[in-house]
mmCIF file with all atom_site columns, C-alpha atoms in Angstrom:
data_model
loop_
_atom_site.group_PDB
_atom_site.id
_atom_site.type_symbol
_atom_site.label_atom_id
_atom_site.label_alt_id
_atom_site.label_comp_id
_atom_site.label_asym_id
_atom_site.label_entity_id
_atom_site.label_seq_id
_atom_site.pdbx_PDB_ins_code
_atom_site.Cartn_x
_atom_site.Cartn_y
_atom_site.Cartn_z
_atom_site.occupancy
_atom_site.B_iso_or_equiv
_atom_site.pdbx_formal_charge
_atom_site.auth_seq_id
_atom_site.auth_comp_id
_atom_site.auth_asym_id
_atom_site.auth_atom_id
_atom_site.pdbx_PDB_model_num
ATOM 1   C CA . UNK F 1 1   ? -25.261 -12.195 -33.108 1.00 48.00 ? 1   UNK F CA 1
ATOM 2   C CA . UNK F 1 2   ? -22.074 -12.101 -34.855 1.00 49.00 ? 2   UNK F CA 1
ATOM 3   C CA . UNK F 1 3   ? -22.102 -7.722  -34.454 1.00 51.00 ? 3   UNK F CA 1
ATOM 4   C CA . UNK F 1 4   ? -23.199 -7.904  -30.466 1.00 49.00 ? 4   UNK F CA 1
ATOM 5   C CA . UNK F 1 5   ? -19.889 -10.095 -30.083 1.00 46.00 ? 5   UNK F CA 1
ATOM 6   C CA . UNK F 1 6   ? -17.805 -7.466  -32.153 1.00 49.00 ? 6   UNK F CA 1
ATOM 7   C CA . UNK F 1 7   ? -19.313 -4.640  -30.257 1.00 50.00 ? 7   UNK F CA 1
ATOM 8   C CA . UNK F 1 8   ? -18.035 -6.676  -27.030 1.00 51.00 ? 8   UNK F CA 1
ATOM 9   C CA . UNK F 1 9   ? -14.915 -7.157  -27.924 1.00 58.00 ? 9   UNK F CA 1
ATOM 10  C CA . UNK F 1 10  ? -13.664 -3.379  -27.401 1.00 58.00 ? 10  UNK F CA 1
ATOM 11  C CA . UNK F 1 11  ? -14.747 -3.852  -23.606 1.00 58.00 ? 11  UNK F CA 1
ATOM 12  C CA . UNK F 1 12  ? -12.662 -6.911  -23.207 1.00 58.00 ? 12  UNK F CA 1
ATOM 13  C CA . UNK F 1 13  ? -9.451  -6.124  -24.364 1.00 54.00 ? 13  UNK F CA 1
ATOM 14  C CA . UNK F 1 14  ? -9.782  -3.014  -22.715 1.00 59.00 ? 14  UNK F CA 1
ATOM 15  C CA . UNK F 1 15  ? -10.472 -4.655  -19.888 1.00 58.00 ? 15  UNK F CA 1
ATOM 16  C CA . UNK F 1 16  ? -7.591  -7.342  -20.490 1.00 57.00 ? 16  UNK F CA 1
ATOM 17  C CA . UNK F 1 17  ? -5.365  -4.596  -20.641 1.00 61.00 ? 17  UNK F CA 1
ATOM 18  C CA . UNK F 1 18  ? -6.415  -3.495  -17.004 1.00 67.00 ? 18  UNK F CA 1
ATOM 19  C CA . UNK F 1 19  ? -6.306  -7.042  -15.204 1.00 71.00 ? 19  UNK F CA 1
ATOM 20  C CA . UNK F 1 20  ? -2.575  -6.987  -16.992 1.00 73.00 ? 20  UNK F CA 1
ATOM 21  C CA . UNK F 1 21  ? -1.621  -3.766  -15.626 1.00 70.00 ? 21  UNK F CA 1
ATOM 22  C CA . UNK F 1 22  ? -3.104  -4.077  -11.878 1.00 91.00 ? 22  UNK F CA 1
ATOM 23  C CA . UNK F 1 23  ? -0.828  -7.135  -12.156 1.00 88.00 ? 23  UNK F CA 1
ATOM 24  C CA . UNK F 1 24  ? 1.840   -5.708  -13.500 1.00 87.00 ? 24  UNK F CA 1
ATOM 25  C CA . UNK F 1 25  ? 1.792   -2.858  -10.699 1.00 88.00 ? 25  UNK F CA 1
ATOM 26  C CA . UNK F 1 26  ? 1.372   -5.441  -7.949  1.00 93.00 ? 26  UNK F CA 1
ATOM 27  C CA . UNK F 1 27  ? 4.472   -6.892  -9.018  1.00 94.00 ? 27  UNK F CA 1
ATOM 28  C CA . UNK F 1 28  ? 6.581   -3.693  -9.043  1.00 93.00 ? 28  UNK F CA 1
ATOM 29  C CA . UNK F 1 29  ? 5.489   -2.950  -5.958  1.00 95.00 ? 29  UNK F CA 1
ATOM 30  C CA . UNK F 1 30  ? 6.287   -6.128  -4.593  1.00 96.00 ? 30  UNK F CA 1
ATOM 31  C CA . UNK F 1 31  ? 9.969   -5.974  -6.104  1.00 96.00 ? 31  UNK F CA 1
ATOM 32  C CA . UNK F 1 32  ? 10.054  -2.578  -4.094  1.00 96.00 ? 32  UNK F CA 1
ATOM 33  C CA . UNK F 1 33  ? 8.911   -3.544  -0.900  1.00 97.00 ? 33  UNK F CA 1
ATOM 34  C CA . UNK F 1 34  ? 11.010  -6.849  -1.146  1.00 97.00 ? 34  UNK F CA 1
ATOM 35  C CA . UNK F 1 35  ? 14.064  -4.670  -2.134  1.00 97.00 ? 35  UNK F CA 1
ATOM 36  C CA . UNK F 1 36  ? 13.536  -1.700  0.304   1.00 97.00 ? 36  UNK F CA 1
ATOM 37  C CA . UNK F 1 37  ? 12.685  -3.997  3.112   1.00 97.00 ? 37  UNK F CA 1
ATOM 38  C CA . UNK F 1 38  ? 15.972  -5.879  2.472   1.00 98.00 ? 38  UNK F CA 1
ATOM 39  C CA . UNK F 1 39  ? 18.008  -2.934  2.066   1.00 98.00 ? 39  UNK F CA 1
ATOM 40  C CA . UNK F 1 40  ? 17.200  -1.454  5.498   1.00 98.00 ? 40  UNK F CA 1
ATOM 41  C CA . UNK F 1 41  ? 17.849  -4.614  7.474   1.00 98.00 ? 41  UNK F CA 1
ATOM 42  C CA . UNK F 1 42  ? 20.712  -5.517  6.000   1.00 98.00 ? 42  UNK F CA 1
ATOM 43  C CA . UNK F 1 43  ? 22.290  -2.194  6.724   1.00 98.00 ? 43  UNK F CA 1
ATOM 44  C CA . UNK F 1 44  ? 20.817  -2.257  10.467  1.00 98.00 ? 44  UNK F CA 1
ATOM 45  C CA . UNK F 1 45  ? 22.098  -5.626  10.852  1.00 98.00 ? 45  UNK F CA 1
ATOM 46  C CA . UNK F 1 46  ? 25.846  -4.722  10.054  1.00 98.00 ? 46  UNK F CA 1
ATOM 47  C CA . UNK F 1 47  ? 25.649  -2.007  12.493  1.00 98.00 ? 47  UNK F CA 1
ATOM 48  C CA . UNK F 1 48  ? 24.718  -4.275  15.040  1.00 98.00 ? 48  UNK F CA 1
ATOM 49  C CA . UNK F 1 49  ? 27.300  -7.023  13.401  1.00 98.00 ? 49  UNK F CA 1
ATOM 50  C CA . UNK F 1 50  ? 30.294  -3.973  14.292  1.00 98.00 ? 50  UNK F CA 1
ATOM 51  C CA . UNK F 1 51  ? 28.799  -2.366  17.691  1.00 98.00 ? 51  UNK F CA 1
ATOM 52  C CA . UNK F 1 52  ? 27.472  -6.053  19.230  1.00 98.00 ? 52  UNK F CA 1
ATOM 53  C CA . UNK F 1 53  ? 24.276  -3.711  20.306  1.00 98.00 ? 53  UNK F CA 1
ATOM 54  C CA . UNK F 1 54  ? 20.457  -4.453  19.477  1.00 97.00 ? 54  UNK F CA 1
ATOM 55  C CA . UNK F 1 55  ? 20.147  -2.521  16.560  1.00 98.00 ? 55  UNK F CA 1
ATOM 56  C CA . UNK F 1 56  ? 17.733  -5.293  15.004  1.00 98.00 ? 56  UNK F CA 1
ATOM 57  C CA . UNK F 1 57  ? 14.482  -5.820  17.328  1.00 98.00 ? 57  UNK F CA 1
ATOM 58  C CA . UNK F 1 58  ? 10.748  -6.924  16.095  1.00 97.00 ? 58  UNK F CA 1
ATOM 59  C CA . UNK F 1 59  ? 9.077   -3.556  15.576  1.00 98.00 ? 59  UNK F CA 1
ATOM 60  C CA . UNK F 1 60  ? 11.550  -2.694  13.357  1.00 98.00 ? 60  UNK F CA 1
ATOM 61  C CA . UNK F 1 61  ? 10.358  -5.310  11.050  1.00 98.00 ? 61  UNK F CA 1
ATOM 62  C CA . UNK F 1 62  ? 6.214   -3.515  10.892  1.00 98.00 ? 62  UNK F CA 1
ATOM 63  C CA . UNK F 1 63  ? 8.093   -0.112  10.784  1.00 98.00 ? 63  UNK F CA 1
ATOM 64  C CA . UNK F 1 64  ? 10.331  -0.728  7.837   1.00 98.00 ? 64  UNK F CA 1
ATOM 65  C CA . UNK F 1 65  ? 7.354   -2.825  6.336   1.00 98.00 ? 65  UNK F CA 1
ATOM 66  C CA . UNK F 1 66  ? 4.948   0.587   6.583   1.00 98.00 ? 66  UNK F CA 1
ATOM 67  C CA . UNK F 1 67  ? 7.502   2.467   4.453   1.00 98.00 ? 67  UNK F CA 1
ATOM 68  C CA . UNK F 1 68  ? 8.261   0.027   1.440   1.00 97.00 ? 68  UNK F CA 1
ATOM 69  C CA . UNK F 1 69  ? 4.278   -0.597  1.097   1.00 97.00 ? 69  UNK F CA 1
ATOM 70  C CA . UNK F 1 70  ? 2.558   2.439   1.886   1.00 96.00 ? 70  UNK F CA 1
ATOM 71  C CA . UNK F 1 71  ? 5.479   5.138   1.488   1.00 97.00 ? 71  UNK F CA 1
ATOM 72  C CA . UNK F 1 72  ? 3.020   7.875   1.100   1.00 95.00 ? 72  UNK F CA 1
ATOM 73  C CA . UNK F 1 73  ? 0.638   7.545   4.050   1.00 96.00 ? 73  UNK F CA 1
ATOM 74  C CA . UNK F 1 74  ? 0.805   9.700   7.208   1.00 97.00 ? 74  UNK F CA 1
ATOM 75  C CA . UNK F 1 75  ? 1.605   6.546   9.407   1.00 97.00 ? 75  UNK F CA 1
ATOM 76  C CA . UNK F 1 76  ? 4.866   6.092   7.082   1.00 97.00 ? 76  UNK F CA 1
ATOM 77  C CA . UNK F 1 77  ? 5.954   9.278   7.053   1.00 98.00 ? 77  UNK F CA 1
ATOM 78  C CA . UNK F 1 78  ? 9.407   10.044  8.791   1.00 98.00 ? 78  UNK F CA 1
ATOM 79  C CA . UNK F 1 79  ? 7.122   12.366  11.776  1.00 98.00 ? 79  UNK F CA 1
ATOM 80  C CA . UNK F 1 80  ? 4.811   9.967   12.787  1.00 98.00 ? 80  UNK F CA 1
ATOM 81  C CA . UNK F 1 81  ? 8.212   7.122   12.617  1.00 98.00 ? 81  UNK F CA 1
ATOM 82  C CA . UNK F 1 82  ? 9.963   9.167   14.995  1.00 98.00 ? 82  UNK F CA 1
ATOM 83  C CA . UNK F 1 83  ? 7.461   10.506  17.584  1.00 98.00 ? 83  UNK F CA 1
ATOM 84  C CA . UNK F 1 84  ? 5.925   7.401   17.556  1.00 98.00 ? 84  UNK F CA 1
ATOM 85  C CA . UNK F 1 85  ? 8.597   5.738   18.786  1.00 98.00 ? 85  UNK F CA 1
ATOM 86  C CA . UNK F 1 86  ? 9.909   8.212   20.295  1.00 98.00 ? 86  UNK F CA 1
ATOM 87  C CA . UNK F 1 87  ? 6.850   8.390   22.472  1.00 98.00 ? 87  UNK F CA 1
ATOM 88  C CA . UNK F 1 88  ? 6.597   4.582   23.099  1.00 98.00 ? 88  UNK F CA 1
ATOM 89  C CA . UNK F 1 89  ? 10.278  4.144   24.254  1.00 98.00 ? 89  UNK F CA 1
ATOM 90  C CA . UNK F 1 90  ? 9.848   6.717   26.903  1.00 98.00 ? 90  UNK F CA 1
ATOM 91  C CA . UNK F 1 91  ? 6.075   5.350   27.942  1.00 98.00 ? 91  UNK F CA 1
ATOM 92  C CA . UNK F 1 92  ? 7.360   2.027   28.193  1.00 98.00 ? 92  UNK F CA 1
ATOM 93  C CA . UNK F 1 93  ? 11.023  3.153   30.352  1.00 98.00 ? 93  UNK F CA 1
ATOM 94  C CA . UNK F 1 94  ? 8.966   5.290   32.575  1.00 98.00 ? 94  UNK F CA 1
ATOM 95  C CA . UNK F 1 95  ? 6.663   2.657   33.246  1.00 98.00 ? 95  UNK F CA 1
ATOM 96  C CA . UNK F 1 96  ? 9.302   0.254   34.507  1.00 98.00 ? 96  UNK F CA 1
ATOM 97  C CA . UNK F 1 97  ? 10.487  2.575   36.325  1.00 98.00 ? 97  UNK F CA 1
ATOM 98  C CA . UNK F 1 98  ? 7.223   3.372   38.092  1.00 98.00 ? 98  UNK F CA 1
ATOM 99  C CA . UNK F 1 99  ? 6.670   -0.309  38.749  1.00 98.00 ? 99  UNK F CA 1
ATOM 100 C CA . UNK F 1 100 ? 9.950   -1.168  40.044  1.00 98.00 ? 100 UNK F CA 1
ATOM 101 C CA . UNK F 1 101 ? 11.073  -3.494  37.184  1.00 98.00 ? 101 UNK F CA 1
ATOM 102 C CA . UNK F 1 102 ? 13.482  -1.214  35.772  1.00 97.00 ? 102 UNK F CA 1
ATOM 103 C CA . UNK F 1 103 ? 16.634  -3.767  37.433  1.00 96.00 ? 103 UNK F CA 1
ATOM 104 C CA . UNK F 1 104 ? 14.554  -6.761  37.236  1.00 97.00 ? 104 UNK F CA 1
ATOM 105 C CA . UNK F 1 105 ? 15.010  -9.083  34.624  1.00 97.00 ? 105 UNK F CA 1
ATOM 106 C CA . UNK F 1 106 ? 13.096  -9.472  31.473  1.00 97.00 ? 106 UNK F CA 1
ATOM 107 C CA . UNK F 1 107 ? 9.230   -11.342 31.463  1.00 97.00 ? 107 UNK F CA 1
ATOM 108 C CA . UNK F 1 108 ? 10.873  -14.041 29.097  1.00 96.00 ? 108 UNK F CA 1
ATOM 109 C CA . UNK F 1 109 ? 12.781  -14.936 32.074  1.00 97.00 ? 109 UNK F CA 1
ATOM 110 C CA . UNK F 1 110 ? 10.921  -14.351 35.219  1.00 95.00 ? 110 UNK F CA 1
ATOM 111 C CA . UNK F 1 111 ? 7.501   -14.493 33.672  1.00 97.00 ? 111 UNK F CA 1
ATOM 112 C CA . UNK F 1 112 ? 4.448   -12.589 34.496  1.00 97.00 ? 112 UNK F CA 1
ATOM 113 C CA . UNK F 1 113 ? 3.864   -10.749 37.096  1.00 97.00 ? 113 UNK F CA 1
ATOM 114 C CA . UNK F 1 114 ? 0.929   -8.265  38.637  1.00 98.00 ? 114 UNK F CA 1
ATOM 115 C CA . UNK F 1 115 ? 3.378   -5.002  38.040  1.00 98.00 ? 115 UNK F CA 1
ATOM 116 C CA . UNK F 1 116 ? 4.598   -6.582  34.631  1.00 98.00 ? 116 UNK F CA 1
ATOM 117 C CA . UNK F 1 117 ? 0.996   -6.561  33.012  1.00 98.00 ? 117 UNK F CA 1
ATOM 118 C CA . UNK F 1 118 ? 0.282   -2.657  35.107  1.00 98.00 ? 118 UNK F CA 1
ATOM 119 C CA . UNK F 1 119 ? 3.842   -2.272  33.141  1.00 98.00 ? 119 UNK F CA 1
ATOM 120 C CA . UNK F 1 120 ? 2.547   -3.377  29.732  1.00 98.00 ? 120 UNK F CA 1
ATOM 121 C CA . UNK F 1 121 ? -0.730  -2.221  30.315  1.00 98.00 ? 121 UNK F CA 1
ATOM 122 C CA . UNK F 1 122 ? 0.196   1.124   30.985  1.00 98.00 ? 122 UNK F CA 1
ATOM 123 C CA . UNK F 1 123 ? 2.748   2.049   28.690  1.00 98.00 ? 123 UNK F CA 1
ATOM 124 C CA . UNK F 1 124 ? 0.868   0.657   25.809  1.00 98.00 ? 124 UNK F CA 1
ATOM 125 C CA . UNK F 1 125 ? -2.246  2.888   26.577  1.00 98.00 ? 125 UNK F CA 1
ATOM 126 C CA . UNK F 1 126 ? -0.390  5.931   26.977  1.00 98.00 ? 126 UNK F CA 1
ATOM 127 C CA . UNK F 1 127 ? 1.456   5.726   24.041  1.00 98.00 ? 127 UNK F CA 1
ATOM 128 C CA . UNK F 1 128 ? -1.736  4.770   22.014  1.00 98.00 ? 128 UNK F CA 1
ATOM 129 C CA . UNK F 1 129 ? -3.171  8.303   23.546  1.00 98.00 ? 129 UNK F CA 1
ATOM 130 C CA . UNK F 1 130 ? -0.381  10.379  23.448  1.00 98.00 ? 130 UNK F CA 1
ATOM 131 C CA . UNK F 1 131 ? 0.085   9.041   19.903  1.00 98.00 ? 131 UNK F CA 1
ATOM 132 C CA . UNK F 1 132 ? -3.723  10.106  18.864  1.00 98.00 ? 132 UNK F CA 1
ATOM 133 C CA . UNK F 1 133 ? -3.188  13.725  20.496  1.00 98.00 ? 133 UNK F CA 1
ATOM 134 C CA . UNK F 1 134 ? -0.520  14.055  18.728  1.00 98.00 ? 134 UNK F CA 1
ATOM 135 C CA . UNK F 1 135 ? -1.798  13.256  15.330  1.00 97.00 ? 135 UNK F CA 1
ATOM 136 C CA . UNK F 1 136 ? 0.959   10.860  14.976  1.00 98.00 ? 136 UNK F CA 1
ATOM 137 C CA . UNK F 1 137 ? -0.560  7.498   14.635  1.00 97.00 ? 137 UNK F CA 1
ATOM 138 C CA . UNK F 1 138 ? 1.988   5.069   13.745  1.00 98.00 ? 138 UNK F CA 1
ATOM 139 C CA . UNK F 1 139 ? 1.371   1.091   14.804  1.00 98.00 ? 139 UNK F CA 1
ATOM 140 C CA . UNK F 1 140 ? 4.676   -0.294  15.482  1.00 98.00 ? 140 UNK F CA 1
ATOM 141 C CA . UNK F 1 141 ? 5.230   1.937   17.883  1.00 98.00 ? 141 UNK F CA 1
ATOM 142 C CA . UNK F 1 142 ? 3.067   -0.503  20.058  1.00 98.00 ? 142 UNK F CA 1
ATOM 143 C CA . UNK F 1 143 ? 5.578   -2.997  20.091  1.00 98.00 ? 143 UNK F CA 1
ATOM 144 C CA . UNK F 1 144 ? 8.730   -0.798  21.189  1.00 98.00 ? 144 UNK F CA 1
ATOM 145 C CA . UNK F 1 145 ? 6.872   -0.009  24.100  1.00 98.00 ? 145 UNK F CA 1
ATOM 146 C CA . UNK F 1 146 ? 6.184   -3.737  24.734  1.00 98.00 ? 146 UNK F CA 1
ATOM 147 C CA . UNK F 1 147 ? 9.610   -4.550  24.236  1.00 98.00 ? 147 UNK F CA 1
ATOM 148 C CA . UNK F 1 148 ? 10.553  -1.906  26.880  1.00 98.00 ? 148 UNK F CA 1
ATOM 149 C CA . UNK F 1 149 ? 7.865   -2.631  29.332  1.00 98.00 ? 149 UNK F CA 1
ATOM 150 C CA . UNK F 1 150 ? 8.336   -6.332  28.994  1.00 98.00 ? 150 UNK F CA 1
ATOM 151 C CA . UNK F 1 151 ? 12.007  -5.488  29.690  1.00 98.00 ? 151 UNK F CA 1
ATOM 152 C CA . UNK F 1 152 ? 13.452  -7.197  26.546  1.00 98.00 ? 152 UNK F CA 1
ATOM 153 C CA . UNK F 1 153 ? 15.614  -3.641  26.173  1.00 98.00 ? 153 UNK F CA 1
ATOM 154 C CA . UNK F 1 154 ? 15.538  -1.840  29.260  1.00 96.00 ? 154 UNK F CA 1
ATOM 155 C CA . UNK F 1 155 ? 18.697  0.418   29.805  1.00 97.00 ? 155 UNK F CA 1
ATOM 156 C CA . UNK F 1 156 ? 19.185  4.195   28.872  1.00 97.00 ? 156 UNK F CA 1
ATOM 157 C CA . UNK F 1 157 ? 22.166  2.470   25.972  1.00 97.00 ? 157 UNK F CA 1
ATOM 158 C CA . UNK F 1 158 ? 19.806  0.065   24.931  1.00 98.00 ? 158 UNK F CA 1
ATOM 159 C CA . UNK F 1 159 ? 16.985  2.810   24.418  1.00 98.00 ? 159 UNK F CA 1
ATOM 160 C CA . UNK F 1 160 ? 19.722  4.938   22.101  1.00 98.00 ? 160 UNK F CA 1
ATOM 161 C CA . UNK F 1 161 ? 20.253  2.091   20.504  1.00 98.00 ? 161 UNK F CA 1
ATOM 162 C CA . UNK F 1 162 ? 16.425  1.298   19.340  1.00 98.00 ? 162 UNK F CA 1
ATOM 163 C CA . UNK F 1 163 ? 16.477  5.095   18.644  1.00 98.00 ? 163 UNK F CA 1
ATOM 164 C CA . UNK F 1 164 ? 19.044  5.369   16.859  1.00 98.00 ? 164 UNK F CA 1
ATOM 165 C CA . UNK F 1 165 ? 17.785  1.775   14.781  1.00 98.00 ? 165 UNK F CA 1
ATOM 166 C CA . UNK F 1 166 ? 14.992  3.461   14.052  1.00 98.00 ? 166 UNK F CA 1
ATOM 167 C CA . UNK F 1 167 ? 16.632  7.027   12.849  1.00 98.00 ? 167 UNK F CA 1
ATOM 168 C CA . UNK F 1 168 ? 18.572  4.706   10.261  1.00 98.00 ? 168 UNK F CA 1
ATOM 169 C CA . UNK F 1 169 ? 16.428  2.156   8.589   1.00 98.00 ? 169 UNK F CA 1
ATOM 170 C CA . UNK F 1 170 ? 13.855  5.619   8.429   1.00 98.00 ? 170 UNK F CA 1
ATOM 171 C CA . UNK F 1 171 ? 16.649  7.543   6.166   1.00 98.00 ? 171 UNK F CA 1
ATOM 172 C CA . UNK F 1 172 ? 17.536  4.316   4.493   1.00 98.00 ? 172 UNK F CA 1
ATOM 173 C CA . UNK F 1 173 ? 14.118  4.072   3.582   1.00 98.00 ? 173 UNK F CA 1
ATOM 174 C CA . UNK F 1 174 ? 13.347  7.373   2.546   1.00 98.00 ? 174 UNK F CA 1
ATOM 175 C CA . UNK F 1 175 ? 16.553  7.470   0.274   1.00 98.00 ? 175 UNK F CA 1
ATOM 176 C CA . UNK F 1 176 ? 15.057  4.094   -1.352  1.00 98.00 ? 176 UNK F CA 1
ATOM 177 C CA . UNK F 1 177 ? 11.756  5.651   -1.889  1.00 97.00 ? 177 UNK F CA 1
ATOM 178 C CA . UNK F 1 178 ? 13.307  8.968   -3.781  1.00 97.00 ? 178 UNK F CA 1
ATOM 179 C CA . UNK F 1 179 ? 15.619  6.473   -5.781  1.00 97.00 ? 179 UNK F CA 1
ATOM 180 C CA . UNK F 1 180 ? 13.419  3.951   -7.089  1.00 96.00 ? 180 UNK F CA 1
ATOM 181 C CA . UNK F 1 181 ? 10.237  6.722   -7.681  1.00 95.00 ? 181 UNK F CA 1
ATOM 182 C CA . UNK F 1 182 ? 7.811   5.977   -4.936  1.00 96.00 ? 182 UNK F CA 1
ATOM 183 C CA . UNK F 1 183 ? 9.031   8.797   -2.353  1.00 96.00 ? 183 UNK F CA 1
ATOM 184 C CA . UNK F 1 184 ? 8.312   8.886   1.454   1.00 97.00 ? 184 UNK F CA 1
ATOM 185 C CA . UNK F 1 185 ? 7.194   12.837  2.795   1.00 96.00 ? 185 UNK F CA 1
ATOM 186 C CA . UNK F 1 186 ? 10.467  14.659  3.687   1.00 96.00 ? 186 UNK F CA 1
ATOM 187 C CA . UNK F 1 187 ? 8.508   15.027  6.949   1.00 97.00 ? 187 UNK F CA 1
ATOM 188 C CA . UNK F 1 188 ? 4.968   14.870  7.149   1.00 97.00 ? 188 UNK F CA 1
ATOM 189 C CA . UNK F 1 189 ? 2.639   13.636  5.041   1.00 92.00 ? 189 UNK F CA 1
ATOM 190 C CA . UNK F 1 190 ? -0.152  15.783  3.608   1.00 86.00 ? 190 UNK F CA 1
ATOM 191 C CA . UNK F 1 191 ? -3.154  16.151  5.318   1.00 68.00 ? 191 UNK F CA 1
ATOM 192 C CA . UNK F 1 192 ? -6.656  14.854  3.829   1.00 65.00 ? 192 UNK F CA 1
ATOM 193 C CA . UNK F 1 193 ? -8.570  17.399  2.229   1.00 60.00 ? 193 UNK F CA 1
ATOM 194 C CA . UNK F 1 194 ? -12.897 17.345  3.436   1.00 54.00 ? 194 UNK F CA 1
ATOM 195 C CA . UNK F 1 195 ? -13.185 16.038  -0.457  1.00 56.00 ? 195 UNK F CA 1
ATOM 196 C CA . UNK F 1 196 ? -11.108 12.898  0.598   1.00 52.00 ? 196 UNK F CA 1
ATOM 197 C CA . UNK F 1 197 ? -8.065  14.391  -0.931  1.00 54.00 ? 197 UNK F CA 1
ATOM 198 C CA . UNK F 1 198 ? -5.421  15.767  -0.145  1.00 56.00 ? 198 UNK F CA 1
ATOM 199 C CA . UNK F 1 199 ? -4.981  19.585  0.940   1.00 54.00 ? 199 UNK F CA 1
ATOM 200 C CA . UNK F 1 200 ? -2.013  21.560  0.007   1.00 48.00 ? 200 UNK F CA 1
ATOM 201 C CA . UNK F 1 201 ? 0.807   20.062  -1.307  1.00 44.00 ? 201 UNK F CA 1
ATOM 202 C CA . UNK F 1 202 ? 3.715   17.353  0.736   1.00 45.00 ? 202 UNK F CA 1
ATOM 203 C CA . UNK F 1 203 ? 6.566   18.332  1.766   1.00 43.00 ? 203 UNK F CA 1
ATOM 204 C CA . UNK F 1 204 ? 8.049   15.507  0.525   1.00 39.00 ? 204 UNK F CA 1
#
């Protein structure tokens, strides 16, 4: 009995010493997200602190969350950041402007209407579409177009502004990632290989 516990025991602390690293990891990541997620903000926040413009808005929050926890996946990656919303600020503008809402004010004030929900509906389709032709699937991109279509940022300098919000907390982010060892693509990430891996080699 006493030898079938001893031959156990090898198993357990080598299992012991996994559990204690998993945790281990989960906390460094953690610190990094926490840290990387804070960084970008911050600095988007002081922009908009000196310019009084709307460089903070909710799907920056998702974005920036993407590249602190998942820095290497195609959806984080600086291309899919930028052409997704890139793509959903000009589905959700051209949308307003198709339903005549583009002077109107926001749904938080007048509330919903027929064309507001054609608005909505529309933009948020064609971005998802555009966004799977593209190969360029990146989920916060869903709510800039909301925010656009809804009319919560509606004008050509407000558009710039989200743009340009997004440009920033992106290089912020990416800087983070190359400092602290867990680096986003320099562009694109790598694309999955038919064994489930990855082919080639990222650009990052």
């Amino acid at each position: 009995m006493t030898n079938k516990i001893r031959e156990k025991d090898p198993e357990q602390a080598r299992s012991g010493t996994s559990d204690r690293g998993n945790v281990m990891g989960r906390v460094g990541r953690s610190a990094h997200a926490f840290t990387g997620g804070a960084l970008a903000v911050v600095l988007a926040g002081l922009v908009a602190l000196v310019t009084h413009q709307p460089w903070l808005f909710p799907s920056l929050g998702p974005a920036v969350m993407l590249h602190v926890e998942k820095p290497a996946s195609p959806e984080s990656s600086p291309r899919n950041t930028f052409i997704g919303h890139g793509v959903a600020l000009l589905a959700g503008y051209l949308f307003l402007v198709a339903c005549g809402l583009a002077d109107e004010p926001s749904a938080l004030q007048e509330g919903v209407t027929g064309m507001r929900i054609v608005a909505v509906a529309g933009s948020l389709a064609v971005t998802a579409s555009v966004l799977v032709l593209l190969k360029a699937s990146h989920a916060p991109a869903g709510a800039t177009t909301l925010i656009v279509s809804l009319g919560l940022l509606r004008t050509p300098t407000q558009l710039l502004v989200v743009a340009g919000a997004v440009v920033l907390v992106t290089v912020v982010d990416w800087l983070y990632g190359r400092v602290s060892g867990r680096p986003m693509p320099l562009w694109a990430a790598p694309a999955p290989s038919p064994e489930g891996g990855h082919r080639g080699r990222s650009d990052r």
